[in-house]
Amino acid sequence: MTLGIIVILAAYVRLWRLSNPTSVVFDEVHFGKFAGKYINGTYFFDVHPPLAKMMFAAVGKAAGYDGIFNFKEIGLDYISAGVPYVAMRLLPALLGLAMVPITYISLAALGHAGDACALGALLVVFENALLTQSRLILLDSALIFFTGATIMFWSLFFTESHRPFSNRWWAYLLLTGINMGNALSCKWVGLFLVATIGVWTIKDLWEKLGDLSITPGQYVKHFLARSIALIVVPVTVYLFWFQIHFTVLHKSGDGNAFMSPEFQNTLDGVNLGHTPRDVYYGSRVRIRHDATNAG
């Protein structure tokens, strides 16, 4: 009941007048533009990993955005251009809203009283920075959502410590790894999350090493389970989203110059012909005559 009221309050402050302002704001210049490039399949280069940007592209595409509006400067009007910007802003708003129950559940899983859980959720509701960034087309809401989900599932994982290797134990552990990979796939700031979970895992394994009730065989199983779920799974998720990224962006674009000639030749509309190769000391070089192909 308490959580439900807090979530309704959070929905009000995050969704009220989401359409305002009706023009490009701050870094919507970049991330709205990138969504359009995904929709058109035009290759670009950006310092951030692709997941959050592809999420905006997917929502924009579903809402009818054709990728033509270029978000080239702050203040450009959305309404006259027919951009479904409210739908695109709705994504971070809902992700920001989800942080309220995530905070409540995480605190409860860590053993705090109901009043403390409610207070933590209320602080998230009214925290100005979280509220502001959840109302614009920015990457941070996705990053914070997946970070929060990682901590929540990791906390729930420890509530199952008395039943190791049960289905729920595995589910919480794997969901921790999946969401950690998603956080890292939004922004590289997610590396701090990786470090947090990593240190926590080392501490947990160290304590298990001194637990005489755990046999060596069981300890190896604990070690392997965490290695798979918290290393292999996040890396696989991270590489998966980059595979989607390169598959979708198959046309020549303004990001070509950042890539090697070999990569550029894989893009539609690019034909650089023979590309230069690095020649290292000790390499074997064969010279051919261009007309006769002899040599």
PDB file of C-alpha atoms in Angstrom:
ATOM      1  CA  MET A   1       0.000   0.000   0.000  1.00  0.00           C
ATOM      2  CA  THR A   2       2.743   2.446   1.006  1.00  0.00           C
ATOM      3  CA  LEU A   3       4.859   1.606  -2.021  1.00  0.00           C
ATOM      4  CA  GLY A   4       1.854   1.986  -4.319  1.00  0.00           C
ATOM      5  CA  ILE A   5       1.155   5.515  -3.066  1.00  0.00           C
ATOM      6  CA  ILE A   6       4.822   6.477  -3.465  1.00  0.00           C
ATOM      7  CA  VAL A   7       4.885   5.111  -7.045  1.00  0.00           C
ATOM      8  CA  ILE A   8       1.744   7.100  -7.947  1.00  0.00           C
ATOM      9  CA  LEU A   9       3.375  10.230  -6.538  1.00  0.00           C
ATOM     10  CA  ALA A  10       6.546   9.500  -8.517  1.00  0.00           C
ATOM     11  CA  ALA A  11       4.515   8.996 -11.710  1.00  0.00           C
ATOM     12  CA  TYR A  12       2.881  12.387 -11.216  1.00  0.00           C
ATOM     13  CA  VAL A  13       6.107  14.355 -10.804  1.00  0.00           C
ATOM     14  CA  ARG A  14       7.828  12.535 -13.695  1.00  0.00           C
ATOM     15  CA  LEU A  15       5.018  12.470 -16.253  1.00  0.00           C
ATOM     16  CA  TRP A  16       3.276  15.797 -15.596  1.00  0.00           C
ATOM     17  CA  ARG A  17       3.744  18.103 -18.616  1.00  0.00           C
ATOM     18  CA  LEU A  18       6.362  15.783 -20.089  1.00  0.00           C
ATOM     19  CA  SER A  19       5.795  17.539 -23.423  1.00  0.00           C
ATOM     20  CA  ASN A  20       7.260  20.773 -22.028  1.00  0.00           C
ATOM     21  CA  PRO A  21       9.490  22.219 -23.389  1.00  0.00           C
ATOM     22  CA  THR A  22       8.478  21.529 -26.992  1.00  0.00           C
ATOM     23  CA  SER A  23      11.981  22.057 -28.341  1.00  0.00           C
ATOM     24  CA  VAL A  24      15.385  20.370 -28.235  1.00  0.00           C
ATOM     25  CA  VAL A  25      16.976  20.613 -24.780  1.00  0.00           C
ATOM     26  CA  PHE A  26      20.634  20.167 -23.789  1.00  0.00           C
ATOM     27  CA  ASP A  27      22.081  16.793 -24.903  1.00  0.00           C
ATOM     28  CA  GLU A  28      18.927  15.796 -26.748  1.00  0.00           C
ATOM     29  CA  VAL A  29      20.952  17.387 -29.557  1.00  0.00           C
ATOM     30  CA  HIS A  30      23.190  14.310 -29.562  1.00  0.00           C
ATOM     31  CA  PHE A  31      21.072  11.390 -28.453  1.00  0.00           C
ATOM     32  CA  GLY A  32      17.999  12.275 -30.481  1.00  0.00           C
ATOM     33  CA  LYS A  33      20.235  12.594 -33.532  1.00  0.00           C
ATOM     34  CA  PHE A  34      21.817   9.212 -32.858  1.00  0.00           C
ATOM     35  CA  ALA A  35      18.358   7.624 -32.604  1.00  0.00           C
ATOM     36  CA  GLY A  36      17.640   8.927 -36.098  1.00  0.00           C
ATOM     37  CA  LYS A  37      20.866   7.460 -37.424  1.00  0.00           C
ATOM     38  CA  TYR A  38      19.914   4.031 -36.033  1.00  0.00           C
ATOM     39  CA  ILE A  39      16.527   4.292 -37.722  1.00  0.00           C
ATOM     40  CA  ASN A  40      18.171   5.184 -41.042  1.00  0.00           C
ATOM     41  CA  GLY A  41      21.025   2.687 -40.578  1.00  0.00           C
ATOM     42  CA  THR A  42      23.651   5.408 -41.055  1.00  0.00           C
ATOM     43  CA  TYR A  43      26.997   4.709 -39.408  1.00  0.00           C
ATOM     44  CA  PHE A  44      28.213   7.144 -36.749  1.00  0.00           C
ATOM     45  CA  PHE A  45      30.835   7.161 -34.024  1.00  0.00           C
ATOM     46  CA  ASP A  46      30.163   8.020 -30.392  1.00  0.00           C
ATOM     47  CA  VAL A  47      32.153   7.590 -27.185  1.00  0.00           C
ATOM     48  CA  HIS A  48      29.284   5.835 -25.375  1.00  0.00           C
ATOM     49  CA  PRO A  49      28.247   2.188 -25.830  1.00  0.00           C
ATOM     50  CA  PRO A  50      25.074   1.672 -27.868  1.00  0.00           C
ATOM     51  CA  LEU A  51      22.295   0.201 -25.716  1.00  0.00           C
ATOM     52  CA  ALA A  52      20.561   3.338 -24.381  1.00  0.00           C
ATOM     53  CA  LYS A  53      20.739   5.025 -27.792  1.00  0.00           C
ATOM     54  CA  MET A  54      19.240   1.972 -29.477  1.00  0.00           C
ATOM     55  CA  MET A  55      16.434   1.987 -26.891  1.00  0.00           C
ATOM     56  CA  PHE A  56      15.557   5.556 -27.898  1.00  0.00           C
ATOM     57  CA  ALA A  57      15.715   4.550 -31.560  1.00  0.00           C
ATOM     58  CA  ALA A  58      13.366   1.610 -30.968  1.00  0.00           C
ATOM     59  CA  VAL A  59      10.829   3.788 -29.144  1.00  0.00           C
ATOM     60  CA  GLY A  60      11.100   6.530 -31.757  1.00  0.00           C
ATOM     61  CA  LYS A  61      10.603   4.051 -34.584  1.00  0.00           C
ATOM     62  CA  ALA A  62       7.563   2.527 -32.861  1.00  0.00           C
ATOM     63  CA  ALA A  63       6.112   6.016 -32.351  1.00  0.00           C
ATOM     64  CA  GLY A  64       6.560   6.973 -36.012  1.00  0.00           C
ATOM     65  CA  TYR A  65       9.834   8.910 -36.023  1.00  0.00           C
ATOM     66  CA  ASP A  66      11.369   8.671 -39.504  1.00  0.00           C
ATOM     67  CA  GLY A  67      14.880   9.730 -38.493  1.00  0.00           C
ATOM     68  CA  ILE A  68      14.893  12.830 -40.719  1.00  0.00           C
ATOM     69  CA  PHE A  69      14.746  15.516 -38.011  1.00  0.00           C
ATOM     70  CA  ASN A  70      18.409  15.996 -37.119  1.00  0.00           C
ATOM     71  CA  PHE A  71      18.307  17.615 -33.635  1.00  0.00           C
ATOM     72  CA  LYS A  72      21.163  19.792 -34.857  1.00  0.00           C
ATOM     73  CA  GLU A  73      20.802  22.598 -32.314  1.00  0.00           C
ATOM     74  CA  ILE A  74      19.183  23.415 -28.991  1.00  0.00           C
ATOM     75  CA  GLY A  75      15.840  25.154 -29.362  1.00  0.00           C
ATOM     76  CA  LEU A  76      14.638  23.493 -32.557  1.00  0.00           C
ATOM     77  CA  ASP A  77      10.880  22.979 -32.454  1.00  0.00           C
ATOM     78  CA  TYR A  78       9.606  19.398 -32.243  1.00  0.00           C
ATOM     79  CA  ILE A  79       5.934  20.034 -32.971  1.00  0.00           C
ATOM     80  CA  SER A  80       6.347  21.746 -36.339  1.00  0.00           C
ATOM     81  CA  ALA A  81       8.659  18.914 -37.451  1.00  0.00           C
ATOM     82  CA  GLY A  82       6.234  16.213 -36.303  1.00  0.00           C
ATOM     83  CA  VAL A  83       8.759  14.475 -34.045  1.00  0.00           C
ATOM     84  CA  PRO A  84       7.207  12.036 -31.497  1.00  0.00           C
ATOM     85  CA  TYR A  85       9.420  13.490 -28.791  1.00  0.00           C
ATOM     86  CA  VAL A  86       6.941  12.841 -25.974  1.00  0.00           C
ATOM     87  CA  ALA A  87       7.094   9.095 -26.654  1.00  0.00           C
ATOM     88  CA  MET A  88      10.893   9.246 -26.686  1.00  0.00           C
ATOM     89  CA  ARG A  89      10.931  11.196 -23.416  1.00  0.00           C
ATOM     90  CA  LEU A  90       8.483   8.689 -21.965  1.00  0.00           C
ATOM     91  CA  LEU A  91      11.194   5.998 -22.022  1.00  0.00           C
ATOM     92  CA  PRO A  92      13.545   7.727 -19.523  1.00  0.00           C
ATOM     93  CA  ALA A  93      10.518   8.864 -17.505  1.00  0.00           C
ATOM     94  CA  LEU A  94       9.346   5.272 -17.034  1.00  0.00           C
ATOM     95  CA  LEU A  95      12.887   4.082 -16.292  1.00  0.00           C
ATOM     96  CA  GLY A  96      13.202   6.847 -13.707  1.00  0.00           C
ATOM     97  CA  LEU A  97       9.831   5.873 -12.259  1.00  0.00           C
ATOM     98  CA  ALA A  98      10.968   2.260 -11.970  1.00  0.00           C
ATOM     99  CA  MET A  99      13.832   3.378  -9.732  1.00  0.00           C
ATOM    100  CA  VAL A 100      11.337   4.105  -6.961  1.00  0.00           C
ATOM    101  CA  PRO A 101      10.174   0.473  -6.401  1.00  0.00           C
ATOM    102  CA  ILE A 102      13.708  -0.731  -7.164  1.00  0.00           C
ATOM    103  CA  THR A 103      15.018   1.410  -4.298  1.00  0.00           C
ATOM    104  CA  TYR A 104      12.286   0.185  -1.942  1.00  0.00           C
ATOM    105  CA  ILE A 105      12.866  -3.489  -2.783  1.00  0.00           C
ATOM    106  CA  SER A 106      16.653  -3.151  -2.541  1.00  0.00           C
ATOM    107  CA  LEU A 107      16.477  -1.604   0.920  1.00  0.00           C
ATOM    108  CA  ALA A 108      14.014  -4.262   2.055  1.00  0.00           C
ATOM    109  CA  ALA A 109      16.288  -7.038   0.734  1.00  0.00           C
ATOM    110  CA  LEU A 110      19.186  -5.516   2.654  1.00  0.00           C
ATOM    111  CA  GLY A 111      17.190  -5.914   5.848  1.00  0.00           C
ATOM    112  CA  HIS A 112      15.927  -2.384   6.514  1.00  0.00           C
ATOM    113  CA  ALA A 113      12.589  -1.604   8.139  1.00  0.00           C
ATOM    114  CA  GLY A 114       9.548  -0.616   6.086  1.00  0.00           C
ATOM    115  CA  ASP A 115       9.780   3.026   7.177  1.00  0.00           C
ATOM    116  CA  ALA A 116      13.405   3.225   6.016  1.00  0.00           C
ATOM    117  CA  CYS A 117      12.447   1.645   2.672  1.00  0.00           C
ATOM    118  CA  ALA A 118       9.652   4.181   2.214  1.00  0.00           C
ATOM    119  CA  LEU A 119      11.969   7.069   3.097  1.00  0.00           C
ATOM    120  CA  GLY A 120      14.584   5.881   0.591  1.00  0.00           C
ATOM    121  CA  ALA A 121      11.948   5.601  -2.143  1.00  0.00           C
ATOM    122  CA  LEU A 122      10.608   9.087  -1.327  1.00  0.00           C
ATOM    123  CA  LEU A 123      14.097  10.564  -1.566  1.00  0.00           C
ATOM    124  CA  VAL A 124      14.367   9.121  -5.089  1.00  0.00           C
ATOM    125  CA  VAL A 125      10.936  10.552  -5.965  1.00  0.00           C
ATOM    126  CA  PHE A 126      11.970  14.121  -5.183  1.00  0.00           C
ATOM    127  CA  GLU A 127      15.712  14.059  -5.951  1.00  0.00           C
ATOM    128  CA  ASN A 128      16.055  16.957  -8.371  1.00  0.00           C
ATOM    129  CA  ALA A 129      18.826  15.601 -10.613  1.00  0.00           C
ATOM    130  CA  LEU A 130      17.151  12.198 -11.037  1.00  0.00           C
ATOM    131  CA  LEU A 131      13.832  13.896 -11.752  1.00  0.00           C
ATOM    132  CA  THR A 132      15.282  16.283 -14.327  1.00  0.00           C
ATOM    133  CA  GLN A 133      17.258  13.745 -16.343  1.00  0.00           C
ATOM    134  CA  SER A 134      14.312  11.337 -16.397  1.00  0.00           C
ATOM    135  CA  ARG A 135      12.250  13.895 -18.331  1.00  0.00           C
ATOM    136  CA  LEU A 136      14.642  14.319 -21.279  1.00  0.00           C
ATOM    137  CA  ILE A 137      16.143  12.189 -24.050  1.00  0.00           C
ATOM    138  CA  LEU A 138      19.352  11.406 -22.149  1.00  0.00           C
ATOM    139  CA  LEU A 139      21.314   8.219 -21.496  1.00  0.00           C
ATOM    140  CA  ASP A 140      21.542   8.587 -17.728  1.00  0.00           C
ATOM    141  CA  SER A 141      18.089   7.230 -16.861  1.00  0.00           C
ATOM    142  CA  ALA A 142      18.848   3.947 -18.632  1.00  0.00           C
ATOM    143  CA  LEU A 143      22.248   3.739 -16.937  1.00  0.00           C
ATOM    144  CA  ILE A 144      20.772   4.394 -13.489  1.00  0.00           C
ATOM    145  CA  PHE A 145      17.888   1.986 -14.102  1.00  0.00           C
ATOM    146  CA  PHE A 146      20.175  -0.922 -14.996  1.00  0.00           C
ATOM    147  CA  THR A 147      22.536   0.020 -12.146  1.00  0.00           C
ATOM    148  CA  GLY A 148      19.630   0.008  -9.708  1.00  0.00           C
ATOM    149  CA  ALA A 149      18.313  -3.284 -11.098  1.00  0.00           C
ATOM    150  CA  THR A 150      21.775  -4.821 -10.661  1.00  0.00           C
ATOM    151  CA  ILE A 151      21.957  -3.787  -7.014  1.00  0.00           C
ATOM    152  CA  MET A 152      18.380  -4.955  -6.414  1.00  0.00           C
ATOM    153  CA  PHE A 153      18.953  -8.443  -7.834  1.00  0.00           C
ATOM    154  CA  TRP A 154      22.324  -8.684  -6.094  1.00  0.00           C
ATOM    155  CA  SER A 155      20.625  -7.840  -2.787  1.00  0.00           C
ATOM    156  CA  LEU A 156      17.885 -10.381  -3.462  1.00  0.00           C
ATOM    157  CA  PHE A 157      20.570 -12.918  -4.319  1.00  0.00           C
ATOM    158  CA  PHE A 158      21.904 -12.697  -0.769  1.00  0.00           C
ATOM    159  CA  THR A 159      18.432 -13.336   0.640  1.00  0.00           C
ATOM    160  CA  GLU A 160      18.767 -16.799  -0.944  1.00  0.00           C
ATOM    161  CA  SER A 161      22.197 -17.503   0.561  1.00  0.00           C
ATOM    162  CA  HIS A 162      20.661 -20.174   2.791  1.00  0.00           C
ATOM    163  CA  ARG A 163      19.535 -22.046  -0.349  1.00  0.00           C
ATOM    164  CA  PRO A 164      22.601 -21.997  -2.648  1.00  0.00           C
ATOM    165  CA  PHE A 165      22.170 -23.229  -6.228  1.00  0.00           C
ATOM    166  CA  SER A 166      18.357 -23.211  -6.021  1.00  0.00           C
ATOM    167  CA  ASN A 167      16.410 -21.904  -9.031  1.00  0.00           C
ATOM    168  CA  ARG A 168      15.751 -18.545  -7.382  1.00  0.00           C
ATOM    169  CA  TRP A 169      19.418 -18.268  -6.296  1.00  0.00           C
ATOM    170  CA  TRP A 170      20.522 -18.809  -9.901  1.00  0.00           C
ATOM    171  CA  ALA A 171      17.858 -16.450 -11.258  1.00  0.00           C
ATOM    172  CA  TYR A 172      18.933 -13.545  -9.036  1.00  0.00           C
ATOM    173  CA  LEU A 173      22.625 -14.166  -9.751  1.00  0.00           C
ATOM    174  CA  LEU A 174      22.135 -14.320 -13.536  1.00  0.00           C
ATOM    175  CA  LEU A 175      19.847 -11.268 -13.531  1.00  0.00           C
ATOM    176  CA  THR A 176      22.585  -9.414 -11.657  1.00  0.00           C
ATOM    177  CA  GLY A 177      25.046 -10.246 -14.428  1.00  0.00           C
ATOM    178  CA  ILE A 178      22.622  -9.404 -17.235  1.00  0.00           C
ATOM    179  CA  ASN A 179      21.730  -5.998 -15.804  1.00  0.00           C
ATOM    180  CA  MET A 180      25.377  -5.258 -15.045  1.00  0.00           C
ATOM    181  CA  GLY A 181      26.153  -5.939 -18.709  1.00  0.00           C
ATOM    182  CA  ASN A 182      23.283  -3.658 -19.738  1.00  0.00           C
ATOM    183  CA  ALA A 183      24.529  -0.850 -17.474  1.00  0.00           C
ATOM    184  CA  LEU A 184      27.994  -1.113 -19.002  1.00  0.00           C
ATOM    185  CA  SER A 185      26.368  -1.128 -22.455  1.00  0.00           C
ATOM    186  CA  CYS A 186      24.773   2.276 -21.758  1.00  0.00           C
ATOM    187  CA  LYS A 187      27.794   4.236 -20.509  1.00  0.00           C
ATOM    188  CA  TRP A 188      31.280   3.225 -19.423  1.00  0.00           C
ATOM    189  CA  VAL A 189      30.585   4.823 -16.055  1.00  0.00           C
ATOM    190  CA  GLY A 190      29.020   1.398 -15.468  1.00  0.00           C
ATOM    191  CA  LEU A 191      32.575   0.190 -14.797  1.00  0.00           C
ATOM    192  CA  PHE A 192      32.167   1.585 -11.275  1.00  0.00           C
ATOM    193  CA  LEU A 193      29.237  -0.802 -10.853  1.00  0.00           C
ATOM    194  CA  VAL A 194      31.432  -3.666 -12.054  1.00  0.00           C
ATOM    195  CA  ALA A 195      34.048  -2.673  -9.469  1.00  0.00           C
ATOM    196  CA  THR A 196      31.413  -2.503  -6.714  1.00  0.00           C
ATOM    197  CA  ILE A 197      30.003  -5.952  -7.443  1.00  0.00           C
ATOM    198  CA  GLY A 198      33.528  -7.299  -7.939  1.00  0.00           C
ATOM    199  CA  VAL A 199      34.759  -6.141  -4.524  1.00  0.00           C
ATOM    200  CA  TRP A 200      31.557  -7.412  -2.903  1.00  0.00           C
ATOM    201  CA  THR A 201      32.057 -10.800  -4.577  1.00  0.00           C
ATOM    202  CA  ILE A 202      35.683 -11.059  -3.451  1.00  0.00           C
ATOM    203  CA  LYS A 203      34.600 -10.305   0.128  1.00  0.00           C
ATOM    204  CA  ASP A 204      31.838 -12.921  -0.071  1.00  0.00           C
ATOM    205  CA  LEU A 205      34.152 -15.599  -1.463  1.00  0.00           C
ATOM    206  CA  TRP A 206      36.802 -14.786   1.146  1.00  0.00           C
ATOM    207  CA  GLU A 207      34.276 -15.288   3.932  1.00  0.00           C
ATOM    208  CA  LYS A 208      33.151 -18.576   2.377  1.00  0.00           C
ATOM    209  CA  LEU A 209      36.763 -19.721   2.227  1.00  0.00           C
ATOM    210  CA  GLY A 210      36.893 -19.598   6.024  1.00  0.00           C
ATOM    211  CA  ASP A 211      33.500 -21.232   6.492  1.00  0.00           C
ATOM    212  CA  LEU A 212      34.241 -24.798   7.625  1.00  0.00           C
ATOM    213  CA  SER A 213      30.699 -25.909   6.771  1.00  0.00           C
ATOM    214  CA  ILE A 214      31.466 -25.398   3.053  1.00  0.00           C
ATOM    215  CA  THR A 215      33.421 -28.250   1.454  1.00  0.00           C
ATOM    216  CA  PRO A 216      36.159 -27.580  -1.132  1.00  0.00           C
ATOM    217  CA  GLY A 217      33.870 -28.951  -3.845  1.00  0.00           C
ATOM    218  CA  GLN A 218      31.060 -26.617  -2.853  1.00  0.00           C
ATOM    219  CA  TYR A 219      33.459 -23.676  -2.750  1.00  0.00           C
ATOM    220  CA  VAL A 220      34.595 -24.414  -6.320  1.00  0.00           C
ATOM    221  CA  LYS A 221      30.939 -24.465  -7.401  1.00  0.00           C
ATOM    222  CA  HIS A 222      30.366 -21.063  -5.739  1.00  0.00           C
ATOM    223  CA  PHE A 223      33.455 -19.669  -7.464  1.00  0.00           C
ATOM    224  CA  LEU A 224      32.483 -20.996 -10.902  1.00  0.00           C
ATOM    225  CA  ALA A 225      28.870 -19.832 -10.564  1.00  0.00           C
ATOM    226  CA  ARG A 226      29.974 -16.279  -9.815  1.00  0.00           C
ATOM    227  CA  SER A 227      32.609 -16.354 -12.550  1.00  0.00           C
ATOM    228  CA  ILE A 228      30.016 -17.337 -15.138  1.00  0.00           C
ATOM    229  CA  ALA A 229      27.223 -15.023 -13.960  1.00  0.00           C
ATOM    230  CA  LEU A 230      29.325 -11.958 -13.098  1.00  0.00           C
ATOM    231  CA  ILE A 231      32.074 -12.139 -15.756  1.00  0.00           C
ATOM    232  CA  VAL A 232      31.003 -14.266 -18.730  1.00  0.00           C
ATOM    233  CA  VAL A 233      27.372 -13.116 -18.784  1.00  0.00           C
ATOM    234  CA  PRO A 234      28.049  -9.328 -18.592  1.00  0.00           C
ATOM    235  CA  VAL A 235      30.778  -9.548 -21.248  1.00  0.00           C
ATOM    236  CA  THR A 236      28.447 -11.563 -23.505  1.00  0.00           C
ATOM    237  CA  VAL A 237      25.640  -9.031 -23.032  1.00  0.00           C
ATOM    238  CA  TYR A 238      28.010  -6.152 -23.790  1.00  0.00           C
ATOM    239  CA  LEU A 239      29.286  -7.791 -26.984  1.00  0.00           C
ATOM    240  CA  PHE A 240      25.729  -8.741 -28.014  1.00  0.00           C
ATOM    241  CA  TRP A 241      24.561  -5.117 -28.023  1.00  0.00           C
ATOM    242  CA  PHE A 242      27.608  -4.059 -30.042  1.00  0.00           C
ATOM    243  CA  GLN A 243      26.825  -6.818 -32.545  1.00  0.00           C
ATOM    244  CA  ILE A 244      23.319  -5.357 -32.925  1.00  0.00           C
ATOM    245  CA  HIS A 245      24.856  -1.881 -33.207  1.00  0.00           C
ATOM    246  CA  PHE A 246      27.131  -2.820 -36.111  1.00  0.00           C
ATOM    247  CA  THR A 247      24.403  -4.858 -37.807  1.00  0.00           C
ATOM    248  CA  VAL A 248      21.930  -1.969 -37.771  1.00  0.00           C
ATOM    249  CA  LEU A 249      24.422   0.718 -38.862  1.00  0.00           C
ATOM    250  CA  HIS A 250      25.248  -0.747 -42.261  1.00  0.00           C
ATOM    251  CA  LYS A 251      25.248   2.434 -44.381  1.00  0.00           C
ATOM    252  CA  SER A 252      28.077   4.894 -44.927  1.00  0.00           C
ATOM    253  CA  GLY A 253      27.889   7.898 -42.613  1.00  0.00           C
ATOM    254  CA  ASP A 254      29.830  10.657 -40.899  1.00  0.00           C
ATOM    255  CA  GLY A 255      31.505   8.179 -38.557  1.00  0.00           C
ATOM    256  CA  ASN A 256      33.446   6.450 -41.331  1.00  0.00           C
ATOM    257  CA  ALA A 257      36.614   8.452 -40.801  1.00  0.00           C
ATOM    258  CA  PHE A 258      37.028   7.087 -37.262  1.00  0.00           C
ATOM    259  CA  MET A 259      37.248   3.520 -38.535  1.00  0.00           C
ATOM    260  CA  SER A 260      39.837   1.517 -40.461  1.00  0.00           C
ATOM    261  CA  PRO A 261      39.647   1.254 -44.279  1.00  0.00           C
ATOM    262  CA  GLU A 262      38.882  -2.457 -43.888  1.00  0.00           C
ATOM    263  CA  PHE A 263      35.853  -1.667 -41.748  1.00  0.00           C
ATOM    264  CA  GLN A 264      34.686   1.122 -44.055  1.00  0.00           C
ATOM    265  CA  ASN A 265      34.624  -1.330 -46.945  1.00  0.00           C
ATOM    266  CA  THR A 266      31.975  -3.349 -45.090  1.00  0.00           C
ATOM    267  CA  LEU A 267      29.522  -0.416 -45.156  1.00  0.00           C
ATOM    268  CA  ASP A 268      26.971   0.065 -47.932  1.00  0.00           C
ATOM    269  CA  GLY A 269      28.009   2.810 -50.336  1.00  0.00           C
ATOM    270  CA  VAL A 270      31.746   2.541 -49.653  1.00  0.00           C
ATOM    271  CA  ASN A 271      34.259   1.085 -52.084  1.00  0.00           C
ATOM    272  CA  LEU A 272      37.812   1.993 -51.232  1.00  0.00           C
ATOM    273  CA  GLY A 273      39.232  -0.793 -53.355  1.00  0.00           C
ATOM    274  CA  HIS A 274      42.457  -2.279 -52.100  1.00  0.00           C
ATOM    275  CA  THR A 275      43.256  -1.068 -48.626  1.00  0.00           C
ATOM    276  CA  PRO A 276      46.763  -0.535 -47.216  1.00  0.00           C
ATOM    277  CA  ARG A 277      48.219  -3.160 -44.925  1.00  0.00           C
ATOM    278  CA  ASP A 278      50.766  -2.753 -42.184  1.00  0.00           C
ATOM    279  CA  VAL A 279      54.083  -4.386 -43.030  1.00  0.00           C
ATOM    280  CA  TYR A 280      55.990  -5.581 -39.974  1.00  0.00           C
ATOM    281  CA  TYR A 281      59.622  -6.567 -39.601  1.00  0.00           C
ATOM    282  CA  GLY A 282      60.021 -10.129 -40.803  1.00  0.00           C
ATOM    283  CA  SER A 283      56.892 -10.018 -42.998  1.00  0.00           C
ATOM    284  CA  ARG A 284      56.950 -11.904 -46.311  1.00  0.00           C
ATOM    285  CA  VAL A 285      55.895  -9.586 -49.179  1.00  0.00           C
ATOM    286  CA  ARG A 286      54.928 -10.769 -52.675  1.00  0.00           C
ATOM    287  CA  ILE A 287      54.821  -8.222 -55.524  1.00  0.00           C
ATOM    288  CA  ARG A 288      52.459  -8.808 -58.449  1.00  0.00           C
ATOM    289  CA  HIS A 289      52.241  -7.098 -61.829  1.00  0.00           C
ATOM    290  CA  ASP A 290      48.855  -5.360 -61.992  1.00  0.00           C
ATOM    291  CA  ALA A 291      48.154  -6.172 -65.677  1.00  0.00           C
ATOM    292  CA  THR A 292      49.359  -9.792 -65.863  1.00  0.00           C
ATOM    293  CA  ASN A 293      48.863 -10.710 -62.194  1.00  0.00           C
ATOM    294  CA  ALA A 294      52.274 -12.383 -62.407  1.00  0.00           C
ATOM    295  CA  GLY A 295      54.994 -12.164 -59.845  1.00  0.00           C
TER     296      GLY A 295
END
